[in-house]
Tab-separated table of C-alpha atoms and ligand atoms in Angstrom:
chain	number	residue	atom	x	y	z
A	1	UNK	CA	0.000	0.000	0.000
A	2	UNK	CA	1.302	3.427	-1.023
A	3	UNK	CA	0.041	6.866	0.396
A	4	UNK	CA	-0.760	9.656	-2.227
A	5	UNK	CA	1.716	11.985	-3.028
A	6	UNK	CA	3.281	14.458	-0.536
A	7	UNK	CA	0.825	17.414	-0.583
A	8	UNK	CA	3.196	20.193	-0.553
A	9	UNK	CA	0.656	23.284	0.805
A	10	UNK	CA	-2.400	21.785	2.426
A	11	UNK	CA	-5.125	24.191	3.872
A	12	UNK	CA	-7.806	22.613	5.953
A	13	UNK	CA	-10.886	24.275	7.274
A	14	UNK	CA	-12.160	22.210	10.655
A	15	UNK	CA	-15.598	23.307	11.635
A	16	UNK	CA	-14.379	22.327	15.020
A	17	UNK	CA	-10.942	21.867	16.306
A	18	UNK	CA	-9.915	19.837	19.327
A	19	UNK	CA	-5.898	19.757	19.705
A	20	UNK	CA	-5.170	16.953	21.843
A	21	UNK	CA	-4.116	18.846	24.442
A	22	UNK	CA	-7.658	18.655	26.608
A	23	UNK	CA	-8.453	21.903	26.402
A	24	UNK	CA	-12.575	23.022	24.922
A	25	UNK	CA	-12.608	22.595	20.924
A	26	UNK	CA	-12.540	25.375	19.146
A	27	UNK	CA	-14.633	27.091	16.198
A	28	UNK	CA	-13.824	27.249	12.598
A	29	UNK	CA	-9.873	27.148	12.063
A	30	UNK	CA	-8.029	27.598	9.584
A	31	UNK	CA	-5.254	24.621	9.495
A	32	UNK	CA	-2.490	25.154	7.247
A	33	UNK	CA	0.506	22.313	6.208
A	34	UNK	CA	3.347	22.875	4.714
A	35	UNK	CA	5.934	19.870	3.743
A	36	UNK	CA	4.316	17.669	5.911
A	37	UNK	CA	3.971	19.863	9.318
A	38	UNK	CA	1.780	22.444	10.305
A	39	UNK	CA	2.911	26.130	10.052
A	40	UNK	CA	0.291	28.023	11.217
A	41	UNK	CA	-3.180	27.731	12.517
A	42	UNK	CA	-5.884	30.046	12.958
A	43	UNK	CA	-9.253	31.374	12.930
A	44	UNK	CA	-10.940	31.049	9.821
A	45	UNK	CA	-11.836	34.609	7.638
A	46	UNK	CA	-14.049	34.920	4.634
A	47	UNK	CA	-11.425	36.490	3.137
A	48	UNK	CA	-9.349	33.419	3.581
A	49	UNK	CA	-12.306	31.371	1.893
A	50	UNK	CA	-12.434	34.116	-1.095
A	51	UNK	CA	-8.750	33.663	-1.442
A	52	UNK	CA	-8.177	29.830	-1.207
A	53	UNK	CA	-10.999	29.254	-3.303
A	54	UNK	CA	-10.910	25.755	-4.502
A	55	UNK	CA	-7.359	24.420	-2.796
A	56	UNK	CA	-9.273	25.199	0.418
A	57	UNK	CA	-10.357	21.695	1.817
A	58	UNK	CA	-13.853	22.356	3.355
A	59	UNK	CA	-13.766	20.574	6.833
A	60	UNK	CA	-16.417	23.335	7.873
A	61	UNK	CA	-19.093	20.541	9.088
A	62	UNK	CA	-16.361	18.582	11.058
A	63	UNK	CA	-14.386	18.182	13.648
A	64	UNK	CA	-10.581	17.600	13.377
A	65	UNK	CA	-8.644	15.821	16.102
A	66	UNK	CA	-4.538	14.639	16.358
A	67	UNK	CA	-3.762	11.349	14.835
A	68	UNK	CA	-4.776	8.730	17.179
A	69	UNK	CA	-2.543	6.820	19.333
A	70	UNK	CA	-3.122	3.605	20.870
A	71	UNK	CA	-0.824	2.549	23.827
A	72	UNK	CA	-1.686	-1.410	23.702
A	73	UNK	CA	-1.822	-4.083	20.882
A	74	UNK	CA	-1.106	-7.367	19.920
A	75	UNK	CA	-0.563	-6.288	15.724
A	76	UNK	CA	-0.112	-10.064	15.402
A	77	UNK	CA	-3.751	-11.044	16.185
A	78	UNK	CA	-7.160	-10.422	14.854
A	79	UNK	CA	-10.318	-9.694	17.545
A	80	UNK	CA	-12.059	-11.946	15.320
A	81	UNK	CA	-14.643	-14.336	17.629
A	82	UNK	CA	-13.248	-17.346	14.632
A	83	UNK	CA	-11.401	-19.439	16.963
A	84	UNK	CA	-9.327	-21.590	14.298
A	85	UNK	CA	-8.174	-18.057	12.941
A	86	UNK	CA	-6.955	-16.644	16.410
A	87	UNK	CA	-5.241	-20.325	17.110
A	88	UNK	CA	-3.756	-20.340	13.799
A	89	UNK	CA	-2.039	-16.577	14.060
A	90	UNK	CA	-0.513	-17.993	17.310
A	91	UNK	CA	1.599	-20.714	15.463
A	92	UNK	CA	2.519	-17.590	12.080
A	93	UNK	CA	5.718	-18.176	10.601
A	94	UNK	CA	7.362	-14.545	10.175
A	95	UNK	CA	6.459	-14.891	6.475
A	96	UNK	CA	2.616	-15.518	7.670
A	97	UNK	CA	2.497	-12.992	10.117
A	98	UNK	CA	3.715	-9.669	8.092
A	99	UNK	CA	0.554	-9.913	6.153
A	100	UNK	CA	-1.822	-9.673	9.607
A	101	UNK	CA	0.285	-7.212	10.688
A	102	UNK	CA	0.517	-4.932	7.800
A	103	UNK	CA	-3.724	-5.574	7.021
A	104	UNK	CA	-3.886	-4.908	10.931
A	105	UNK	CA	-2.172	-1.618	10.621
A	106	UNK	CA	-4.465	-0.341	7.432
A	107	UNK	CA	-7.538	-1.066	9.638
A	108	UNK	CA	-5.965	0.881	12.343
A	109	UNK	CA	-4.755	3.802	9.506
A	110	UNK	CA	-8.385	3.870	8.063
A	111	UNK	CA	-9.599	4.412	11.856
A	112	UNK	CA	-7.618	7.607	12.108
A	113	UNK	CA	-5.010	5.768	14.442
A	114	UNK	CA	-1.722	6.626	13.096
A	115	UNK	CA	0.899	5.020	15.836
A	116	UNK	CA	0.658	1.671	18.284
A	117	UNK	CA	2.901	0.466	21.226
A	118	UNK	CA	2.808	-3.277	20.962
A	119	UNK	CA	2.182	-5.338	23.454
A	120	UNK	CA	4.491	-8.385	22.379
A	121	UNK	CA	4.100	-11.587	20.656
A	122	UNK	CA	5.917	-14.949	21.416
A	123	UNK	CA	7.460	-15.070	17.930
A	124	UNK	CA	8.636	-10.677	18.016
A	125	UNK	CA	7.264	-10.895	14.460
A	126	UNK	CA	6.163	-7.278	15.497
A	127	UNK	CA	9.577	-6.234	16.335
A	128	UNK	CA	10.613	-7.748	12.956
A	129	UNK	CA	8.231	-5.564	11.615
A	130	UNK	CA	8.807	-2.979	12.877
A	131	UNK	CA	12.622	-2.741	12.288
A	132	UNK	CA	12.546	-3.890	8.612
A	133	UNK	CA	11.857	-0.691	6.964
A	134	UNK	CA	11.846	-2.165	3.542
A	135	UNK	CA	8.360	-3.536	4.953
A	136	UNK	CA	6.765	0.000	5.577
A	137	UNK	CA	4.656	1.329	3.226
A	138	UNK	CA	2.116	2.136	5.538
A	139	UNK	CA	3.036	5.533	7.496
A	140	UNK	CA	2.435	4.275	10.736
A	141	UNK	CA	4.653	4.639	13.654
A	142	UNK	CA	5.199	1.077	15.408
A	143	UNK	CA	6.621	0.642	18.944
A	144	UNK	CA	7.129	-2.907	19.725
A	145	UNK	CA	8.059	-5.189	22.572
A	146	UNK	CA	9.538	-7.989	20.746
A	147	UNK	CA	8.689	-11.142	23.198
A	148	UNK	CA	7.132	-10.145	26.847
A	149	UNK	CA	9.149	-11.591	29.712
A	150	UNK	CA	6.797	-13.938	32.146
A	151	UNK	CA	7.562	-16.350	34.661
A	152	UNK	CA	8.018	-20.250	34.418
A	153	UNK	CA	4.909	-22.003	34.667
A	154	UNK	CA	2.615	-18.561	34.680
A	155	UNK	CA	0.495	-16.964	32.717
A	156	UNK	CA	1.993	-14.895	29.316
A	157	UNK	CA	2.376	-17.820	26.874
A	158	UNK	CA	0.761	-16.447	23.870
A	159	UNK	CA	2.925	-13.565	24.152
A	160	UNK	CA	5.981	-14.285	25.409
A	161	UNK	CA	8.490	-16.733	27.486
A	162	UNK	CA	10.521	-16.912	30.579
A	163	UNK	CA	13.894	-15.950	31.262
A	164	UNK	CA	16.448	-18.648	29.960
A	165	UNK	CA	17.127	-21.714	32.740
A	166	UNK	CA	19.933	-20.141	35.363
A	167	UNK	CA	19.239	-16.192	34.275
A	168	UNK	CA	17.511	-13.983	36.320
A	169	UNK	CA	14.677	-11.373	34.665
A	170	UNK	CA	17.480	-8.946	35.172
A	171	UNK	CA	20.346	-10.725	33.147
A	172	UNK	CA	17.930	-12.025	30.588
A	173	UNK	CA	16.861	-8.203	29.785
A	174	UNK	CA	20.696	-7.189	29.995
A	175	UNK	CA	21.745	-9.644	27.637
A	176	UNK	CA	18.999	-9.826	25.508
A	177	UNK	CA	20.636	-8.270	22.151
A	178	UNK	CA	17.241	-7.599	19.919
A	179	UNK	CA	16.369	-4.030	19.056
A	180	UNK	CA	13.304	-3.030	21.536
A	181	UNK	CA	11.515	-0.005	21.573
A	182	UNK	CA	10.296	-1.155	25.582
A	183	UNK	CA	10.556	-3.686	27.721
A	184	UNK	CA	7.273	-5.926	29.035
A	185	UNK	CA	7.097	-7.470	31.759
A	186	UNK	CA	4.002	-9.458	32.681
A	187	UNK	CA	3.742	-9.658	36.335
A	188	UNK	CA	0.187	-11.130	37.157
A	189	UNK	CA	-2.596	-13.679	36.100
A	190	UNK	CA	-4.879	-12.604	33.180
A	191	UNK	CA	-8.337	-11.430	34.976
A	192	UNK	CA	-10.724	-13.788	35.902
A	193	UNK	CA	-13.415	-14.451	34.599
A	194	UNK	CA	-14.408	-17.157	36.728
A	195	UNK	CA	-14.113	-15.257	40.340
A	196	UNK	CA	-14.765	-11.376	40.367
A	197	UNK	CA	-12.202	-9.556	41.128
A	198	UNK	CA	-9.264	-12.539	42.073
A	199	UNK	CA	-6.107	-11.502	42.668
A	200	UNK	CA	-3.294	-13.821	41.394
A	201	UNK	CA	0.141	-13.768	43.193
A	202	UNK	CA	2.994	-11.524	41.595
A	203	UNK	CA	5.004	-13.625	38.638
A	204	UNK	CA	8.458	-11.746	40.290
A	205	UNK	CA	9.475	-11.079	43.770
A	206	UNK	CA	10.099	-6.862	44.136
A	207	UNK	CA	13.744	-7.658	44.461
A	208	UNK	CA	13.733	-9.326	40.758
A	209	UNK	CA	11.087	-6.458	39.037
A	210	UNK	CA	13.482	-3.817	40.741
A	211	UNK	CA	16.603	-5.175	39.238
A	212	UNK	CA	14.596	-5.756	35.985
A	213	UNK	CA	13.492	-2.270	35.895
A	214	UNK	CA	16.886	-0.663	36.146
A	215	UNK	CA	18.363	-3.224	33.966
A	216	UNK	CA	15.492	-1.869	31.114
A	217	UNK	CA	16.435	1.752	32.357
A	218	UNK	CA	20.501	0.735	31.951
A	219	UNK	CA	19.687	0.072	28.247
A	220	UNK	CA	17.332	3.113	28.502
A	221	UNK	CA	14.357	1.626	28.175
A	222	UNK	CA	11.242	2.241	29.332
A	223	UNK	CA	8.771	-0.687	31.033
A	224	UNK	CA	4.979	-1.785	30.364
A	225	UNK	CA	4.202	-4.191	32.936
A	226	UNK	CA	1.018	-6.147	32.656
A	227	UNK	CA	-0.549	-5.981	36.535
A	228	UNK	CA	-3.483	-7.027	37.860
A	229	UNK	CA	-4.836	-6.876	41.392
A	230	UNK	CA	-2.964	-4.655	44.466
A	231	UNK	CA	-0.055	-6.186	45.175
A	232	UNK	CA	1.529	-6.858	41.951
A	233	UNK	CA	0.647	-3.511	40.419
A	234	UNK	CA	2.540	-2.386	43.949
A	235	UNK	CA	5.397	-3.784	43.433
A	236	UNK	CA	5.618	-2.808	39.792
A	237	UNK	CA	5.088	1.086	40.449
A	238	UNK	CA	7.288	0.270	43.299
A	239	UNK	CA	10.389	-0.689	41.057
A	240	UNK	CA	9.802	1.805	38.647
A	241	UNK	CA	7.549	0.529	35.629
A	242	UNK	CA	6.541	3.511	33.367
A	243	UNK	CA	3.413	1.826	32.635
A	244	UNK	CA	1.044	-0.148	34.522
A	245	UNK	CA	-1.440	-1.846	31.742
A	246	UNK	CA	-4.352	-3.456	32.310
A	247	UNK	CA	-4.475	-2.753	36.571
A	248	UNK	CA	-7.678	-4.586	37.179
A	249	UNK	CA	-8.708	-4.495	41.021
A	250	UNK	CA	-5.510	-2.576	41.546
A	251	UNK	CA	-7.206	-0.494	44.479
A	252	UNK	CA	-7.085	3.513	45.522
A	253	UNK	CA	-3.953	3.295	47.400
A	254	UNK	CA	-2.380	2.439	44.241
A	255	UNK	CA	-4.368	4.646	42.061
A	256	UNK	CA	-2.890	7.531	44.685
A	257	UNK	CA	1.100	6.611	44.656
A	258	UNK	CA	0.157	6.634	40.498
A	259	UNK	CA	-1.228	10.280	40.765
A	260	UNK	CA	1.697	11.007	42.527
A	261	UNK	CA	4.327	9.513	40.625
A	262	UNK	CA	2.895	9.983	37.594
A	263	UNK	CA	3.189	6.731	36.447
A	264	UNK	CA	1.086	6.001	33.223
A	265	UNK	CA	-1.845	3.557	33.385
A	266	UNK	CA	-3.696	1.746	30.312
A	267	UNK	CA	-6.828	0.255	31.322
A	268	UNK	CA	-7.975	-0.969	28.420
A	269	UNK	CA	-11.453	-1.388	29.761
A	270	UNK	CA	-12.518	-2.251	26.164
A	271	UNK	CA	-11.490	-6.121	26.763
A	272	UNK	CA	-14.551	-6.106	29.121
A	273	UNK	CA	-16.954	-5.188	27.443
A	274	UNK	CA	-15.911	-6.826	24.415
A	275	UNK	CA	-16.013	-10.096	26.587
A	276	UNK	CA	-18.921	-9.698	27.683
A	277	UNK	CA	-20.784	-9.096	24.067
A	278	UNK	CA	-18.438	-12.183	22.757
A	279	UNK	CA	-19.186	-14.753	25.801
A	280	UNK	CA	-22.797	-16.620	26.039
A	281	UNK	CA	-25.512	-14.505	27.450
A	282	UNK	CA	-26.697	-14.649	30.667
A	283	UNK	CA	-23.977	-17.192	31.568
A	284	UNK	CA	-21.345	-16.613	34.464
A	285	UNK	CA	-18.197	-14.858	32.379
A	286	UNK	CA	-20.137	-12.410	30.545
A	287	UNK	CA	-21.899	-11.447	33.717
A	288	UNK	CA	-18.702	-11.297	35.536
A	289	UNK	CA	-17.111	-9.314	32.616
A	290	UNK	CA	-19.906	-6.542	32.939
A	291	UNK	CA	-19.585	-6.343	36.567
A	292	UNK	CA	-15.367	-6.044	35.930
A	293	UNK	CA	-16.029	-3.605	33.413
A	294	UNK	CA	-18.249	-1.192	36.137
A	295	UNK	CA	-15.794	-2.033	38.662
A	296	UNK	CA	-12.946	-0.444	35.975
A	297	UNK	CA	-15.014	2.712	34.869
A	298	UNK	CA	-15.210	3.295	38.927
A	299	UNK	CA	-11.083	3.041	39.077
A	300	UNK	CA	-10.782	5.221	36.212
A	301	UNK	CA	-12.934	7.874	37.610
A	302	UNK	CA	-11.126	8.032	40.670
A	303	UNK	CA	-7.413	8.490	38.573
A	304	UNK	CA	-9.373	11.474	36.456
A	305	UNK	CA	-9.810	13.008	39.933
A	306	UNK	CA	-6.654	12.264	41.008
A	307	UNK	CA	-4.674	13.505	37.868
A	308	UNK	CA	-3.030	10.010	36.984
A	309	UNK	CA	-2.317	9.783	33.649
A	310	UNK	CA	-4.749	7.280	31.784
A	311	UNK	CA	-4.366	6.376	28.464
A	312	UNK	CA	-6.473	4.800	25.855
A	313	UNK	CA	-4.904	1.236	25.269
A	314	UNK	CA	-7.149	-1.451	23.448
A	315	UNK	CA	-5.436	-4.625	23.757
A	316	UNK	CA	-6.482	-5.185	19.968
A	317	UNK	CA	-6.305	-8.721	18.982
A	318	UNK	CA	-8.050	-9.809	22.363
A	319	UNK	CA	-11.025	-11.587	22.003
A	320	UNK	CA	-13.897	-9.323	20.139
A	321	UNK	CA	-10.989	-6.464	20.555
A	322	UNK	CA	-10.780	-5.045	16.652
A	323	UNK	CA	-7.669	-2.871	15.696
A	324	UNK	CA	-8.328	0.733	15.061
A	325	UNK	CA	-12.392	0.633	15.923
A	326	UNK	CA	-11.751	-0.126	19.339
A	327	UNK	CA	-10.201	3.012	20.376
A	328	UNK	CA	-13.717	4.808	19.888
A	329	UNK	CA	-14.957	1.993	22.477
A	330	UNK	CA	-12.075	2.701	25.202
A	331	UNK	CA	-12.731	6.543	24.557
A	332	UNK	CA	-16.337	6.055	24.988
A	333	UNK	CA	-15.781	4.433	28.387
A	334	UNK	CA	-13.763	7.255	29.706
A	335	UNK	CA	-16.495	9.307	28.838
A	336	UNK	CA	-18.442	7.607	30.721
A	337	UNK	CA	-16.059	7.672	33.705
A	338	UNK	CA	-16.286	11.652	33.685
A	339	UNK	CA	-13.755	12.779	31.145
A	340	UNK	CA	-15.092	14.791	28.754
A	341	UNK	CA	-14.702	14.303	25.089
A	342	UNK	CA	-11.615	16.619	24.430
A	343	UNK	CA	-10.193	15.273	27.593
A	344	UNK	CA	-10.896	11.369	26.408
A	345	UNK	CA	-8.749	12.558	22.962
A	346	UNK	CA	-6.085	14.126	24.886
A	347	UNK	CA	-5.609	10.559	26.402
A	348	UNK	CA	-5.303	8.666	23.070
A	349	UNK	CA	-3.022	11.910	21.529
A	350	UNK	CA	-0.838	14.089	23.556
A	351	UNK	CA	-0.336	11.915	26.507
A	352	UNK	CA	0.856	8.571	24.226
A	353	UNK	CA	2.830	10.749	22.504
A	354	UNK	CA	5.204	11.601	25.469
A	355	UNK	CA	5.418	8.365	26.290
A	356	UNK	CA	5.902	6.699	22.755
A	357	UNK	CA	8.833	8.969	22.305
A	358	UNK	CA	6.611	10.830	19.876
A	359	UNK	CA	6.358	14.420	21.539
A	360	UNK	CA	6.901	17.324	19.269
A	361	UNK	CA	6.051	15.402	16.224
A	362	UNK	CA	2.734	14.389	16.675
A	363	UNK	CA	-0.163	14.000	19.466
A	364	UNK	CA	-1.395	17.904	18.630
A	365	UNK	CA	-2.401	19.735	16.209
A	366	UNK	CA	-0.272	23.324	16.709
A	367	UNK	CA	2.631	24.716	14.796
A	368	UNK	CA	5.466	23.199	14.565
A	369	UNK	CA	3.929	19.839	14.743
A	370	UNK	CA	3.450	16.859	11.748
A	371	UNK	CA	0.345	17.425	9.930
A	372	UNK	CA	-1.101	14.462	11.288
A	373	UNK	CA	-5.225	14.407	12.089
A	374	UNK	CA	-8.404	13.286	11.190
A	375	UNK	CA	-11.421	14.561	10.063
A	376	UNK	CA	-14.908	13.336	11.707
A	377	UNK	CA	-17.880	14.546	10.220
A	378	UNK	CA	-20.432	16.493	12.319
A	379	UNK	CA	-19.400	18.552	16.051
A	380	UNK	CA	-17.719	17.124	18.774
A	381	UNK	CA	-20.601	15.371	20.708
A	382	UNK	CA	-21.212	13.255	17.977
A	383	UNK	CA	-17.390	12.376	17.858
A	384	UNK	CA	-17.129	9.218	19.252
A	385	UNK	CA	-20.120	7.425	17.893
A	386	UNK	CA	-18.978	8.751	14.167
A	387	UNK	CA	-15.039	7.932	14.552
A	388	UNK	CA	-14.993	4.430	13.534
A	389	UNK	CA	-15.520	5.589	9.943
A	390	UNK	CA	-13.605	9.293	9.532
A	391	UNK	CA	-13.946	11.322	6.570
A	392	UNK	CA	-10.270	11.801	6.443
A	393	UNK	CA	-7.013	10.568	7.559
A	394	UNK	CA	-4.254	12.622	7.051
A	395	UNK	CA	-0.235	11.888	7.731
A	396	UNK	CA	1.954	14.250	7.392
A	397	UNK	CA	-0.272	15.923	5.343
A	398	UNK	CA	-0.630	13.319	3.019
A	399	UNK	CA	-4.211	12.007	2.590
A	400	UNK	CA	-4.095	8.621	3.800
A	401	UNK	CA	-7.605	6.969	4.357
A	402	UNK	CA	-10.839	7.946	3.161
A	403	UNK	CA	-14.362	7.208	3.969
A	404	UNK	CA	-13.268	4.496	6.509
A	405	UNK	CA	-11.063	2.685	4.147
A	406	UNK	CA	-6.996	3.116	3.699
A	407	UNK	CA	-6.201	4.743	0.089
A	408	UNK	CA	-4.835	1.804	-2.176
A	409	UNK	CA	-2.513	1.775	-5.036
A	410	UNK	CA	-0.678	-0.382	-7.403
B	1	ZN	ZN1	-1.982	-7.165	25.947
């Protein structure tokens, strides 16, 4: 897949602007790109209309938000429900898996969500991806994990292994030579299911996460630790993890040392729900997934009070999870813990961006920055019900999707 042409001068007119930073959208402005960034932005004057004539592009009945970031994936499987499918991915030869990948990424592109931080995969045919450049066509940023790190005998199989017999975490981070964007650690069970709200022992005493942390930070790398339940998400924000994903049942007091430490935290809340729709009806998961899911939205409320950074994270390629669409979903369900709708974009723009390694090039639309957004038709309280098919996707002001669907050629 090929993008159009570099647009050289691109002037955009967004009926509505939100710029990822969380602050009230704003009326009619007047974006304008130049070689791919953004040189100036302001308000829209009929006399700018009168003079741009036809090379103005009439946004006037939209609203235009910062290329979408989502802070949690799995680019090597499908949310498809088709069981032999998802087994099948599991078991993708490198040469099987760049295909899912690279049709995963166009879904995401057409969805207006331009950059990913990968989860990890027990293969790291992400990380191949994503440090072959002669495989990206698609302008998309990639940040992968390679293979998570999990303990003997514990949960994390599907994406990832244990340190090697003899090694600590530590060593086996230290010595491991492939070319990571982050480090993740998985340090819990999955959720249950089964039980509300059971809490599975830590996979790593403190002593190992803390050495495994500053072995990550040695190589400077930063750490996404999968944590469930209060005391391994503890001991993770006590040794230093930059991220704390999923955090089910994590509890206030954590919540609290997050606010203060500022330590990120990707609920992806999204897995819930999408369980529950997925699993039988009226049976004892999906129940348990709605009441997990409530239990979630209640923790996230409390960190938008607090001021802990949440971020929208989908875990895309979980079960009923879909790459790109879902991060509507995840947004809607911050909206419904109390953020508002500029707020819930902030969280899937600006913030990732700091911690992708992204700031200053994309995550807000302001000059200086890439000319990287997307273009939703109608005002902002329609936003999230309308994103899953945008008008427009642009990349560094090159028109990449249209209508929902990536731009194709050759
Ligand atoms: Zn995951």
């Amino acid at each position: 897949m090929e993008a159009a042409p570099l647009n050289t001068i691109l002037h955009v007119w967004a009926g509505w602007l939100i710029d990822g930073t969380g602050g009230p959208a704003r009326r009619d402005v007047l974006i304008h790109v130049e070689g791919g960034k953004i040189v100036s932005l302001r308000r829209m004057r009929l006399e700018d209309k009168l003079a741009l004539e036809d090379r103005l592009v009439d946004c006037s009945e939209s609203t235009i938000l910062p290329g979408l970031i989502d802070s949690h994936v799995h680019l090597t499987m499908s949310g498809t429900g088709d069981e032999s499918i998802r087994q099948k991915q599991l078991s993708y030869t490198a040469d099987q898996a760049m295909p899912v990948i690279r049709s995963h990424l166009a879904q995401s592109l057409s969805r207006g969500v331009v950059a990913v931080r990968d989860g990890g995969d027990a293969a790291s045919h992400t990380l191949s991806y994503a440090t072959d450049p002669a495989l990206h066509s698609i302008p998309f940023r990639v940040r992968a994990a390679g293979k998570a790190w999990r303990s003997r005998g514990r949960y994390g199989r599907l994406i990832g292994g244990p340190p090697a017999e003899g090694m600590s975490l530590a060593q086996s981070i230290a010595s491991d030579p492939s070319p990571l964007d982050h480090v993740k650690i998985v340090n819990s069970g999955v959720n249950s299911l089964k039980e509300f709200g059971r809490e599975t022992r830590p996979q790593f005493s403190a002593a190992e996460l803390d050495a495994a942390v500053q072995a990550a930070r040695r190589k400077g790398l930063k750490t996404m630790v999968h944590a469930n339940g209060s005391v391994p998400v503890r001991d993770a924000v006590d040794a230093g993890a930059t991220s704390i994903e999923h955090g089910f049942f994590m509890g206030n007091s954590n919540l609290e040392r997050m606010a203060d430490l500022q330590v990120f935290w990707v609920p992806t809340a999204i897995t819930m729900k999408a369980y529950a729709r997925e699993l039988p009806k009226g049976g004892l998961e999906a129940e348990i997934a709605w009441r997990t899911l409530e239990h979630q939205v209640e923790q996230i409320a409390y960190a938008r009070r607090l001021g802990a950074p949440v971020l929208v994270g989908t875990d895309s390629g979980s079960l009923g999870v879909h790459h790109g669409l879902a991060v509507a979903g995840e947004m809607e369900i911050l909206v419904d813990a109390g953020y508002t709708v500029e707020e819930a974009v902030c969280c899937a723009t600006s913030d990732p961006s700091r911690l992708l390694g992204l700031r200053g090039e994309m995550g807000q639309i302001k000059k200086g920055m890439e000319g990287t957004f997307v273009v939703v038709a109608g005002p902002p309280k329609t936003l999230l019900r309308r994103m899953g098919q945008p008008e427009k996707v642009f990349v560094q002001g090159r028109l990449v999707a249209s209508g929902g669907l990536p731009i194709l050629s050759g």
